[in-house]
mmCIF file with all atom_site columns, C-alpha atoms in Angstrom:
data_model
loop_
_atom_site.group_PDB
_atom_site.id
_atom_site.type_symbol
_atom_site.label_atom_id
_atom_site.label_alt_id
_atom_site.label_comp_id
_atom_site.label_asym_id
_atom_site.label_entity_id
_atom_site.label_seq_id
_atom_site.pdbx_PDB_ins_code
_atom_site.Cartn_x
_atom_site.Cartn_y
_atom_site.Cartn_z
_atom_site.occupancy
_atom_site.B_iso_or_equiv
_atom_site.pdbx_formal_charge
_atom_site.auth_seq_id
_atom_site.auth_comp_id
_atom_site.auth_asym_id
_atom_site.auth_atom_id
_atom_site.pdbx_PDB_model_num
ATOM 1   C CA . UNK A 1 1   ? 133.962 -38.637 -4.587  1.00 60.00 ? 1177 UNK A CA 1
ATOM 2   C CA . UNK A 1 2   ? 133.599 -41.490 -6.873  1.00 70.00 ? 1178 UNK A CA 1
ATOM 3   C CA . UNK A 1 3   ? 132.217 -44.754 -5.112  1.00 75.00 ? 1179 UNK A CA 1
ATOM 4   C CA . UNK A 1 4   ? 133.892 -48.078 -5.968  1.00 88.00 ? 1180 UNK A CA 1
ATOM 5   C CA . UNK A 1 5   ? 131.493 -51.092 -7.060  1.00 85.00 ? 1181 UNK A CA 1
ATOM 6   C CA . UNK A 1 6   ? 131.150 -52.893 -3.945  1.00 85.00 ? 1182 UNK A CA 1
ATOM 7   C CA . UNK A 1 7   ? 130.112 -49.395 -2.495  1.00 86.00 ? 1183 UNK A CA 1
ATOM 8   C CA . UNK A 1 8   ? 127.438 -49.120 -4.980  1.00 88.00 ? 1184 UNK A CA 1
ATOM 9   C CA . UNK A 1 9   ? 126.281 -52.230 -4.413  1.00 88.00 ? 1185 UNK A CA 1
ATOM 10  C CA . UNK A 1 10  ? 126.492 -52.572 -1.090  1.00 91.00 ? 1186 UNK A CA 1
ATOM 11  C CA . UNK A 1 11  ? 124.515 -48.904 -1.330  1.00 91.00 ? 1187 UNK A CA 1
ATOM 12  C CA . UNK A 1 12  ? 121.914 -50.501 -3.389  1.00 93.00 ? 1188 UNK A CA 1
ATOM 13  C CA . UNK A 1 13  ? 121.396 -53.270 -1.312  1.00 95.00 ? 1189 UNK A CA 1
ATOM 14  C CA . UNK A 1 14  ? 121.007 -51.038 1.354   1.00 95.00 ? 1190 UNK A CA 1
ATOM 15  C CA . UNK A 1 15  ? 118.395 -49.036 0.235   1.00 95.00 ? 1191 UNK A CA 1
ATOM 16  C CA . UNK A 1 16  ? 116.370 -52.028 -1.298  1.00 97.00 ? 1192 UNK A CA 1
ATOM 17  C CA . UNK A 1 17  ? 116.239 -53.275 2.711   1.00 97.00 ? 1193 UNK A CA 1
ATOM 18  C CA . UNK A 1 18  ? 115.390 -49.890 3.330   1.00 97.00 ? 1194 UNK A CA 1
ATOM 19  C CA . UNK A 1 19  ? 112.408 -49.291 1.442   1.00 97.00 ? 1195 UNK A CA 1
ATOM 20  C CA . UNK A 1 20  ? 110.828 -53.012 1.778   1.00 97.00 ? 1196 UNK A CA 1
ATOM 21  C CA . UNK A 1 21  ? 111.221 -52.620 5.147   1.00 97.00 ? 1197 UNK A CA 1
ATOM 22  C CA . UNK A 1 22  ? 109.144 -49.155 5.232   1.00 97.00 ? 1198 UNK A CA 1
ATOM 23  C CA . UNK A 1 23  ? 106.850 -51.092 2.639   1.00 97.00 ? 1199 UNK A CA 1
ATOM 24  C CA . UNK A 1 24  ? 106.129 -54.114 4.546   1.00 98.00 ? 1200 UNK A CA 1
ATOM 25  C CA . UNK A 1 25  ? 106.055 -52.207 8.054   1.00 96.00 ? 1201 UNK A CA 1
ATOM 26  C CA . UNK A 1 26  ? 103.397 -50.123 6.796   1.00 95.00 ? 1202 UNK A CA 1
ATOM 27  C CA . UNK A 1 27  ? 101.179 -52.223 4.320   1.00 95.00 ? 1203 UNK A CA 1
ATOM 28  C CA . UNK A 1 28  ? 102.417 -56.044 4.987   1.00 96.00 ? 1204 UNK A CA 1
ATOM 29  C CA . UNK A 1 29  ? 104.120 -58.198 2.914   1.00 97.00 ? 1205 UNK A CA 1
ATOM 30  C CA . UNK A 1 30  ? 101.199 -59.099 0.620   1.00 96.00 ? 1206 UNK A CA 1
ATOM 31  C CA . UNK A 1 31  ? 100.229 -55.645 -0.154  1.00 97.00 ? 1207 UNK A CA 1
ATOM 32  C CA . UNK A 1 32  ? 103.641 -54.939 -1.595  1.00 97.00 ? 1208 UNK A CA 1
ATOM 33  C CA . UNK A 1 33  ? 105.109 -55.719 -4.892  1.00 95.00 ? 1209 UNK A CA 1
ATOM 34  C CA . UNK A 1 34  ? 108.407 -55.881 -6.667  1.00 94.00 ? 1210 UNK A CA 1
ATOM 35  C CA . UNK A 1 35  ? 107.871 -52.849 -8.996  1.00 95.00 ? 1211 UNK A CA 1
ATOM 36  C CA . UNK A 1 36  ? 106.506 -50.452 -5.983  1.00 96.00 ? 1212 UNK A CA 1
ATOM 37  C CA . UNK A 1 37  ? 110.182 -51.704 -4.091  1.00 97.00 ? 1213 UNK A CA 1
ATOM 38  C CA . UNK A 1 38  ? 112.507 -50.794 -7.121  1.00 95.00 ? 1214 UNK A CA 1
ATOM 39  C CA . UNK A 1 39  ? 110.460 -47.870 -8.261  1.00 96.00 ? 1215 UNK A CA 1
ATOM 40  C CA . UNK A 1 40  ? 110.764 -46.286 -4.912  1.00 96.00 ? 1216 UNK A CA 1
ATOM 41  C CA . UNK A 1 41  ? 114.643 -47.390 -3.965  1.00 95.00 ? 1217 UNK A CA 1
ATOM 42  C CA . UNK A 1 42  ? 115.620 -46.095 -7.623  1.00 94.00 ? 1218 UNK A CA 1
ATOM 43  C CA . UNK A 1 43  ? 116.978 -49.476 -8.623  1.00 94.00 ? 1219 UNK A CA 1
ATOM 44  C CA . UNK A 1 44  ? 115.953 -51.789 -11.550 1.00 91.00 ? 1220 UNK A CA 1
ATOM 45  C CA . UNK A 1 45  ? 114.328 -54.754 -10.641 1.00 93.00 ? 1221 UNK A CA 1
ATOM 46  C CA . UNK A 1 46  ? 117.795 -55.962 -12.069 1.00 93.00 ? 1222 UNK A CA 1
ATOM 47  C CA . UNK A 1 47  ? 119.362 -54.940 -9.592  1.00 92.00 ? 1223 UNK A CA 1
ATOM 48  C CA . UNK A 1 48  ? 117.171 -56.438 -6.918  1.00 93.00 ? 1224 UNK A CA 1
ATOM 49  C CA . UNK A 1 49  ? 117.609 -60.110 -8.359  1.00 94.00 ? 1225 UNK A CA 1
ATOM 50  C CA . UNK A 1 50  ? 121.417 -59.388 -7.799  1.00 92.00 ? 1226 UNK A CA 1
ATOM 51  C CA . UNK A 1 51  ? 120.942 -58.885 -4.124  1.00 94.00 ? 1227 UNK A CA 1
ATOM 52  C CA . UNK A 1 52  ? 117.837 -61.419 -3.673  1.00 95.00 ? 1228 UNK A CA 1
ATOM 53  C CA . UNK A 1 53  ? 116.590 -63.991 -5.054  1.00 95.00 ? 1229 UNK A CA 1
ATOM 54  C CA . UNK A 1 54  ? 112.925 -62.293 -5.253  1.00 94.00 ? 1230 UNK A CA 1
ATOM 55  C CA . UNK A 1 55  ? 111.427 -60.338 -2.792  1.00 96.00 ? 1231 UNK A CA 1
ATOM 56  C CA . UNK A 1 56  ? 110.622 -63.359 0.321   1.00 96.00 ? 1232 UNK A CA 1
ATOM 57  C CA . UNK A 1 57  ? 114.740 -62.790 0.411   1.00 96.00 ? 1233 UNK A CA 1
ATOM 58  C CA . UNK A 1 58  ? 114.259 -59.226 0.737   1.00 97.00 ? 1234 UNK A CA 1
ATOM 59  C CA . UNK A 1 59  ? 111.906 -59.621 3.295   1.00 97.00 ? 1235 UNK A CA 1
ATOM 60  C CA . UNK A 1 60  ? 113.859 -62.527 5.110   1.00 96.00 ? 1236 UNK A CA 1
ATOM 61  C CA . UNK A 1 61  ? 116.842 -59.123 5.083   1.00 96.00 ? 1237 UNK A CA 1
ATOM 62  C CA . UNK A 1 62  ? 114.333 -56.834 6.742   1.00 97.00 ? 1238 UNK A CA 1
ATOM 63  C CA . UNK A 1 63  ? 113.611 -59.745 9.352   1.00 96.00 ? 1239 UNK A CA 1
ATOM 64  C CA . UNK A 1 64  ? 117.354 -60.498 10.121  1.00 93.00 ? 1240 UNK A CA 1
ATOM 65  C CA . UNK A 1 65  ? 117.673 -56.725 10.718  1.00 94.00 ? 1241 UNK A CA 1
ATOM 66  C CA . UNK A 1 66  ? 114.654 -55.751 12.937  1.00 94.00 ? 1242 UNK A CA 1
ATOM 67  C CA . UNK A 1 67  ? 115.799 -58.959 14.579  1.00 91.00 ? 1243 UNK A CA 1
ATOM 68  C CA . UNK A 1 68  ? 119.461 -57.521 15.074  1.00 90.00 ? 1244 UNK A CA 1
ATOM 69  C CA . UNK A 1 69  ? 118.238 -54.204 15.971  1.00 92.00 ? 1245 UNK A CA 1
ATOM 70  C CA . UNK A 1 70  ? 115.799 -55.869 18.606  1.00 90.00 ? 1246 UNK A CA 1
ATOM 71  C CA . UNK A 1 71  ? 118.777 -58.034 20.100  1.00 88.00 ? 1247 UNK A CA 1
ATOM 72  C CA . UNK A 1 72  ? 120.927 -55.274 20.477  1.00 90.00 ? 1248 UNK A CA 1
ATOM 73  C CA . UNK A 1 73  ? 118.196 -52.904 22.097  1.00 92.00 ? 1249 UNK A CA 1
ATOM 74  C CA . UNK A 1 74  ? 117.807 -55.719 24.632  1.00 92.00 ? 1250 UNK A CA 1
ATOM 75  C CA . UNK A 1 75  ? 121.257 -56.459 25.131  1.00 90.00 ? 1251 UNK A CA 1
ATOM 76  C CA . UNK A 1 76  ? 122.224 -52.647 25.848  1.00 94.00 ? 1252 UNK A CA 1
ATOM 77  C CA . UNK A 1 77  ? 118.733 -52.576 28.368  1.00 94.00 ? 1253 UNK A CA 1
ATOM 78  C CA . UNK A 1 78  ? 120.112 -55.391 29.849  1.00 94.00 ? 1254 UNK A CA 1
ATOM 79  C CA . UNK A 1 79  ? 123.752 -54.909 30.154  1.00 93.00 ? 1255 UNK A CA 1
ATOM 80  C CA . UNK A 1 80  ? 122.899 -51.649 31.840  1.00 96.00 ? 1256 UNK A CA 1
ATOM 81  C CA . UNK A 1 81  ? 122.385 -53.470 35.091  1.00 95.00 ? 1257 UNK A CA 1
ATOM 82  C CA . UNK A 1 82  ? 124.533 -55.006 37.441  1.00 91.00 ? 1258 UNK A CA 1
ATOM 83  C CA . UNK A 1 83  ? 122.724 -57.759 38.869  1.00 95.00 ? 1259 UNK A CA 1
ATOM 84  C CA . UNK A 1 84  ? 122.263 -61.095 36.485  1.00 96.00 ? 1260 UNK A CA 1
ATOM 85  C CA . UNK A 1 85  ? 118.885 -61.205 37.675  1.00 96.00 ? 1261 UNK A CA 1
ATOM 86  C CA . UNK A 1 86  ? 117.883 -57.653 37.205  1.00 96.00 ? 1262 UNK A CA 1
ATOM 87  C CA . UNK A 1 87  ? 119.924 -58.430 33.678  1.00 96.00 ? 1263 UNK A CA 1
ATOM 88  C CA . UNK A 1 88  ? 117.101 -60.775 32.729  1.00 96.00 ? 1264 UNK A CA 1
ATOM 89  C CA . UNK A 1 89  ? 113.933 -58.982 34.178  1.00 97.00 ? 1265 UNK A CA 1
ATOM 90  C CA . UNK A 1 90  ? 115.231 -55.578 32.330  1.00 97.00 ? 1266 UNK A CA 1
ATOM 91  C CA . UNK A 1 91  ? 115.720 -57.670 28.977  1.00 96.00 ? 1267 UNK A CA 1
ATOM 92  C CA . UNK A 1 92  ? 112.763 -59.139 29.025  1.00 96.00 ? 1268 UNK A CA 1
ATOM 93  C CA . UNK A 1 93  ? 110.786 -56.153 29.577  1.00 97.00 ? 1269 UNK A CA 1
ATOM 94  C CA . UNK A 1 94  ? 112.902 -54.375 26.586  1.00 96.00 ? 1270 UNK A CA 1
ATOM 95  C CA . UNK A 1 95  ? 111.801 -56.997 24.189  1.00 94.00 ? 1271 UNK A CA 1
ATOM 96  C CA . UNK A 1 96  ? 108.451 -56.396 25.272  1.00 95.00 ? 1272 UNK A CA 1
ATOM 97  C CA . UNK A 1 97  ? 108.342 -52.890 24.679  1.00 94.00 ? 1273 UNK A CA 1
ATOM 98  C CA . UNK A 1 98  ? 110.725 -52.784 21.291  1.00 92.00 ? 1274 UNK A CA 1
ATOM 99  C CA . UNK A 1 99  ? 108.066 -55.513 20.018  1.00 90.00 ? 1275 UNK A CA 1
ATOM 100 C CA . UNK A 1 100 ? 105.215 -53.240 20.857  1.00 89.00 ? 1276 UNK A CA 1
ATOM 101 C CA . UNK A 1 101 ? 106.169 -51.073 17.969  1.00 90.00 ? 1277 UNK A CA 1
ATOM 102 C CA . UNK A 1 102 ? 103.973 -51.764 14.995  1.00 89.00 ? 1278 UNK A CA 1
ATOM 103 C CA . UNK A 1 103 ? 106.379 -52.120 12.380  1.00 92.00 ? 1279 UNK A CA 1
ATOM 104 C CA . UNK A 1 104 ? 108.113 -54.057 14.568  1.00 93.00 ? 1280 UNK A CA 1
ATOM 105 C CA . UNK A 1 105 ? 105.320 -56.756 14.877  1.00 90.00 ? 1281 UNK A CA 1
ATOM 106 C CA . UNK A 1 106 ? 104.082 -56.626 11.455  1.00 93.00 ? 1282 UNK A CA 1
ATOM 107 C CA . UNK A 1 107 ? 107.879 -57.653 10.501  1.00 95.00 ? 1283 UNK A CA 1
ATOM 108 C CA . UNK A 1 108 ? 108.509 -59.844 13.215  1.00 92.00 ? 1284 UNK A CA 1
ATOM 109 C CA . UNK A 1 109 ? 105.379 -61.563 14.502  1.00 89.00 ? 1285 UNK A CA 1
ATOM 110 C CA . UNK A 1 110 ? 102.738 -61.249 11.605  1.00 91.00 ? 1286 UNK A CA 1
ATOM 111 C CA . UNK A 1 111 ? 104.410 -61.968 8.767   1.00 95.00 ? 1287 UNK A CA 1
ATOM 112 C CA . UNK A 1 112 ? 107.672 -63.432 9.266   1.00 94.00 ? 1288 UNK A CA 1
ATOM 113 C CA . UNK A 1 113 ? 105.947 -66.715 10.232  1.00 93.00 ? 1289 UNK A CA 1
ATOM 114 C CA . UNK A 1 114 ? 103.792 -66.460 7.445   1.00 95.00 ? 1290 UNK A CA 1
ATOM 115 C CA . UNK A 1 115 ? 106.534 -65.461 4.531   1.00 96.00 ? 1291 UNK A CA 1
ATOM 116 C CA . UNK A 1 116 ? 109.104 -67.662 5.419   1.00 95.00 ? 1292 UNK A CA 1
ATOM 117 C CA . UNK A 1 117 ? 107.253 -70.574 7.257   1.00 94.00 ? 1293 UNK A CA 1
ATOM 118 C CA . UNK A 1 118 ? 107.709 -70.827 10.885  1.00 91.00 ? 1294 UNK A CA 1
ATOM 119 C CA . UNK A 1 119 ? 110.459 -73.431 10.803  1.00 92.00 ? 1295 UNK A CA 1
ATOM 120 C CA . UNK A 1 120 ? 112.495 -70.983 9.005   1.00 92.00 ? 1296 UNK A CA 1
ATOM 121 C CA . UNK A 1 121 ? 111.296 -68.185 11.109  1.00 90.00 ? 1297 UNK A CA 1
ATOM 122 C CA . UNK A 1 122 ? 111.876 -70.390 14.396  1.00 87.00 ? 1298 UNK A CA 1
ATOM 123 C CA . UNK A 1 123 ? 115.487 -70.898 13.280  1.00 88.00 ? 1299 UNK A CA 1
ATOM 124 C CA . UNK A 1 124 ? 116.125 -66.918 12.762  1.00 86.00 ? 1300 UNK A CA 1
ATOM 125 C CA . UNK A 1 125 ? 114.477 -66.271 16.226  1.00 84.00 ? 1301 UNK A CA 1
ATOM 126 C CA . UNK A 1 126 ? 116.648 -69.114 17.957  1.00 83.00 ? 1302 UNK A CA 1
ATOM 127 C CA . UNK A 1 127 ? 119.877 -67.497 16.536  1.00 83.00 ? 1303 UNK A CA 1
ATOM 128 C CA . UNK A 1 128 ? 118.761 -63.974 18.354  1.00 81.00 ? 1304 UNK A CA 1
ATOM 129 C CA . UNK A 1 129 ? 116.116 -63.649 20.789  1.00 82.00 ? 1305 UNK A CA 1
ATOM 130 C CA . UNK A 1 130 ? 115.769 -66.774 21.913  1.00 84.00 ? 1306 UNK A CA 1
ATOM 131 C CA . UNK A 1 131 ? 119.517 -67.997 21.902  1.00 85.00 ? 1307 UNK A CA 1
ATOM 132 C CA . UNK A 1 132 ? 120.061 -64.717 24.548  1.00 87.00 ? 1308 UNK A CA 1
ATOM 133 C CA . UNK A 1 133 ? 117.000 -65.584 26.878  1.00 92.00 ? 1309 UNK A CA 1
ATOM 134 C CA . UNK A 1 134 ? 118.741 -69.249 27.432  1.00 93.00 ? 1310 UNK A CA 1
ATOM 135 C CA . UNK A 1 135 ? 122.306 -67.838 27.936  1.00 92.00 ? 1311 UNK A CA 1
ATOM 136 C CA . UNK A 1 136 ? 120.347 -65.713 30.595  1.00 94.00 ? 1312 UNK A CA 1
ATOM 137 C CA . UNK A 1 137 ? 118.362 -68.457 32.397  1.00 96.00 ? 1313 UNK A CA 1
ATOM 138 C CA . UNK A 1 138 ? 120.828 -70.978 31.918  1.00 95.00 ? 1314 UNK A CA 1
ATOM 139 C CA . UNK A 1 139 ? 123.653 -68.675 34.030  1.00 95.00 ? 1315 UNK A CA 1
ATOM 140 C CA . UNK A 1 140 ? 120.316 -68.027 36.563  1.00 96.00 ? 1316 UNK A CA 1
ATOM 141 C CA . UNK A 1 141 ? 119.917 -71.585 36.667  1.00 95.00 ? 1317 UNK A CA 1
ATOM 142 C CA . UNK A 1 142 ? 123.440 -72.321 37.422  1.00 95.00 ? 1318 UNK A CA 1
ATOM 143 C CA . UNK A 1 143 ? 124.086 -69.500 40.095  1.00 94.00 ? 1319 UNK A CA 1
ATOM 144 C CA . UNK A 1 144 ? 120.868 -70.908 41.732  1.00 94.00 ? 1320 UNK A CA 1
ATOM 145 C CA . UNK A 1 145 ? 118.724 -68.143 41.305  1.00 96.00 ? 1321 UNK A CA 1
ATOM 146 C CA . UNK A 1 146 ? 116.319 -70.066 39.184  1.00 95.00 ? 1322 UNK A CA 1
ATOM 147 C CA . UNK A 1 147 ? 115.683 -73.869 40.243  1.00 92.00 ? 1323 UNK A CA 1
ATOM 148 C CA . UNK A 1 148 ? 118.296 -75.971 38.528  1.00 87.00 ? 1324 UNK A CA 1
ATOM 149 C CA . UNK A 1 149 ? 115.634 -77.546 35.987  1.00 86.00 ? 1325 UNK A CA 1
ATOM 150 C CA . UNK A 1 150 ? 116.197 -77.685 32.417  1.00 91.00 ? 1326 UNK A CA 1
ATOM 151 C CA . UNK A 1 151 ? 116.407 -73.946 30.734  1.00 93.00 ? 1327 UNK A CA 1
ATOM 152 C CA . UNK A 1 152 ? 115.037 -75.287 26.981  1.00 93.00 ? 1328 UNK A CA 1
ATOM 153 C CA . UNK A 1 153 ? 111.682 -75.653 28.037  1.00 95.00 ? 1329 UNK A CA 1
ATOM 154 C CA . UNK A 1 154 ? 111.447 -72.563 30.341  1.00 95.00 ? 1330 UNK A CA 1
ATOM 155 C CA . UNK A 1 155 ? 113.377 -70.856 27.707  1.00 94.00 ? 1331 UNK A CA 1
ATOM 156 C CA . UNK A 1 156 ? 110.151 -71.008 24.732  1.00 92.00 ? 1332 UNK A CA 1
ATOM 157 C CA . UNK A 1 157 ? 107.776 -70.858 27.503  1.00 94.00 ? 1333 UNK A CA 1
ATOM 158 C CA . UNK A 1 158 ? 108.809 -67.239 28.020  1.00 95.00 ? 1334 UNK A CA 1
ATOM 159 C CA . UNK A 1 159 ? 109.685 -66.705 24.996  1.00 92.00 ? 1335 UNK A CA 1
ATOM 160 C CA . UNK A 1 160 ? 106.169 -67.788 23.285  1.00 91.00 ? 1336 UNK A CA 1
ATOM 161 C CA . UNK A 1 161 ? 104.540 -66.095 26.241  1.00 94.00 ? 1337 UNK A CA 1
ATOM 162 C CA . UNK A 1 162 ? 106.237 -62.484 25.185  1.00 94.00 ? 1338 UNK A CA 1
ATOM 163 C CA . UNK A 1 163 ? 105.573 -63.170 21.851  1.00 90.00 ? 1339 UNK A CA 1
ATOM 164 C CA . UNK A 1 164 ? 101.632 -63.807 22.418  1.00 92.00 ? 1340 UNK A CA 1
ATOM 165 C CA . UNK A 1 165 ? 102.062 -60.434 24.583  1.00 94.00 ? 1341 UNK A CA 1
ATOM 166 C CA . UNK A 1 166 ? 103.379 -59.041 21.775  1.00 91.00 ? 1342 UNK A CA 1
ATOM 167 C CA . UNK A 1 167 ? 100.608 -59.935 19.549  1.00 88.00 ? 1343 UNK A CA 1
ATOM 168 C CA . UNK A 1 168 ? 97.878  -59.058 21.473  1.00 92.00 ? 1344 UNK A CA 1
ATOM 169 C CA . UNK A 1 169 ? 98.875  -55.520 22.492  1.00 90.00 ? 1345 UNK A CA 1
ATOM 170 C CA . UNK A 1 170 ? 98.833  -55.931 18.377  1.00 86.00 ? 1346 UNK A CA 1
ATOM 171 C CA . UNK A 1 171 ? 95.050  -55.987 18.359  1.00 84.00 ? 1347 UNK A CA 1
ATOM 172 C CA . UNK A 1 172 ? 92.512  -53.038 17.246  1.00 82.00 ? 1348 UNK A CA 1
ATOM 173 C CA . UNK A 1 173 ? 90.842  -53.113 21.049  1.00 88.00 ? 1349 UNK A CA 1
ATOM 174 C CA . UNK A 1 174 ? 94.060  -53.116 22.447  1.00 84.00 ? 1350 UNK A CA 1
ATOM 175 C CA . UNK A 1 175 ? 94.035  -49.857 24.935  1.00 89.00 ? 1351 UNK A CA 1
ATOM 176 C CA . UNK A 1 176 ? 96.579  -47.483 26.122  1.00 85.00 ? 1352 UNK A CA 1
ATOM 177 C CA . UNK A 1 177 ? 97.253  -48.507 29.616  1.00 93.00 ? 1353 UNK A CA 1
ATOM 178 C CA . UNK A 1 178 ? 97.790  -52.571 28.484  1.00 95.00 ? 1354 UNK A CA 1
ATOM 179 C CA . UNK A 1 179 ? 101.467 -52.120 27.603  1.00 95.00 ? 1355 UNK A CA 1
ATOM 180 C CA . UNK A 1 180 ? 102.310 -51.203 31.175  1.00 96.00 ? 1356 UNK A CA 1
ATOM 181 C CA . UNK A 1 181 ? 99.812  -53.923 32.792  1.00 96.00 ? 1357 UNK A CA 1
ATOM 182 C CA . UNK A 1 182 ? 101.718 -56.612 30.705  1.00 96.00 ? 1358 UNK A CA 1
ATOM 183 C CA . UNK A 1 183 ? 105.366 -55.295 31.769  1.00 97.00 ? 1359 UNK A CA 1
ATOM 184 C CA . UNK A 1 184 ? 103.880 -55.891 35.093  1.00 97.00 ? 1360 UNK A CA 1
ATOM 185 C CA . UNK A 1 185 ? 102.366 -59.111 34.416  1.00 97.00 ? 1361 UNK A CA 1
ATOM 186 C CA . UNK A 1 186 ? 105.628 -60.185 33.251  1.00 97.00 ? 1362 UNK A CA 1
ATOM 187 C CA . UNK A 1 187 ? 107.446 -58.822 35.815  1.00 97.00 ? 1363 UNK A CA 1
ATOM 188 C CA . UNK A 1 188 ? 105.372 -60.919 38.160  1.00 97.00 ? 1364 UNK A CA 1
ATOM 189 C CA . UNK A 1 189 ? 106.159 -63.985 36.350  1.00 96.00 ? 1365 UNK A CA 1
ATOM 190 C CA . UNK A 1 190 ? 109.279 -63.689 36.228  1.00 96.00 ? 1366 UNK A CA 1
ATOM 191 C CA . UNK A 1 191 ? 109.555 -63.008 40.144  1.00 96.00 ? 1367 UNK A CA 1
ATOM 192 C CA . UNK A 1 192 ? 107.744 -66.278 40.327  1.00 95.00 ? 1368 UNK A CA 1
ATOM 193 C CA . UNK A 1 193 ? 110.945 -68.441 38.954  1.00 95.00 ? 1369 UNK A CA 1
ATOM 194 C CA . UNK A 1 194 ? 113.377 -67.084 41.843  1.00 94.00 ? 1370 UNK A CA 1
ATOM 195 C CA . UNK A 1 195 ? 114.237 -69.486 44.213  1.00 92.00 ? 1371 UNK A CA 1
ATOM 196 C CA . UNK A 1 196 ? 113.593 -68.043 47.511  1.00 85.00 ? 1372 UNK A CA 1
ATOM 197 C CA . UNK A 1 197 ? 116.292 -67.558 49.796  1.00 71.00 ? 1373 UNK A CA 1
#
């Protein structure tokens, strides 16, 4: 079957995001050039200015979609309980663990900040990760689960506090039990914002 030209292309730019993202996962974003991406994905390097504008817009394509692929593993984690509450401490705990892959936080947490600057980075994170956690808190907040304060502040306090999490389960002495002493360090501080009835 013949493939039309927005097929092709949308088949090229597909498998450009693929193989920087295998790239970058696996050697960072410094240790990989242009000519490794297009030799590898079978394009011309042509055919990669098309789709990007060089290859910090590739990259900033592999972010968006670990990003997506993160927001809907925590979403589905989430969703799969019934209780708002339990909603937010299952969430949470699902970003933790999908972040502790590391391809995830060479993408994510090492070198997104770095490629694209971390106002640009902040602004990607706010549109997914972040922008959920507040919907969360904020509905908490106002079935008084959580003390009515304001959710902005609480919101990047948890958020920078997985994030740090993240990045030091990251590190070379990092051992095998840490993952689940941090899921139940954050489970504890979570517990720690219900209101007590």
């Amino acid at each position: 079957m013949t493939r039309t030209r927005a097929e092709q292309r949308e088949a090229t730019r597909r498998a450009l995001v693929a193989v920087g993202r295998r790239l970058f996962a696996g050697r960072g974003y410094a240790a990989v050039g242009l000519a490794e991406i297009v030799r590898e994905a079978g394009v011309t390097k042509g055919a990669l200015y098309h789709h990007f504008d060089g290859k910090a817009a590739l990259f900033r394509a592999v972010l968006e979609e670990v990003q997506q692929e993160m927001g809907a593993r925590v979403a589905a984690e989430a969703d799969a309980e019934g209780d708002p509450w339990e909603q937010l401490k299952a969430g949470c705990a699902a970003f933790v663990r999908a972040a502790a892959d590391p391809d995830v936080q060479r993408i994510m947490l090492i070198d997104g900040p770095a490629v694209l600057g971390w106002n640009e980075w902040r602004a990607i994170d706010e549109a997914t990760s972040a922008r959920h956690l507040g919907e969360a808190l904020a509905a908490l907040a106002e079935a008084g689960t959580i003390a009515p304060h304001p959710v902005a502040p609480l919101t990047r306090l948890l958020s920078g506090a997985m994030n740090e999490a993240v990045l030091w389960l990251a590190q070379p002495q990092a051992r095998p039990g840490d993952l689940d002493d941090t899921l139940a360090a954050l489970s504890r501080l979570l517990d720690g914002l219900k209101v007590r009835t």
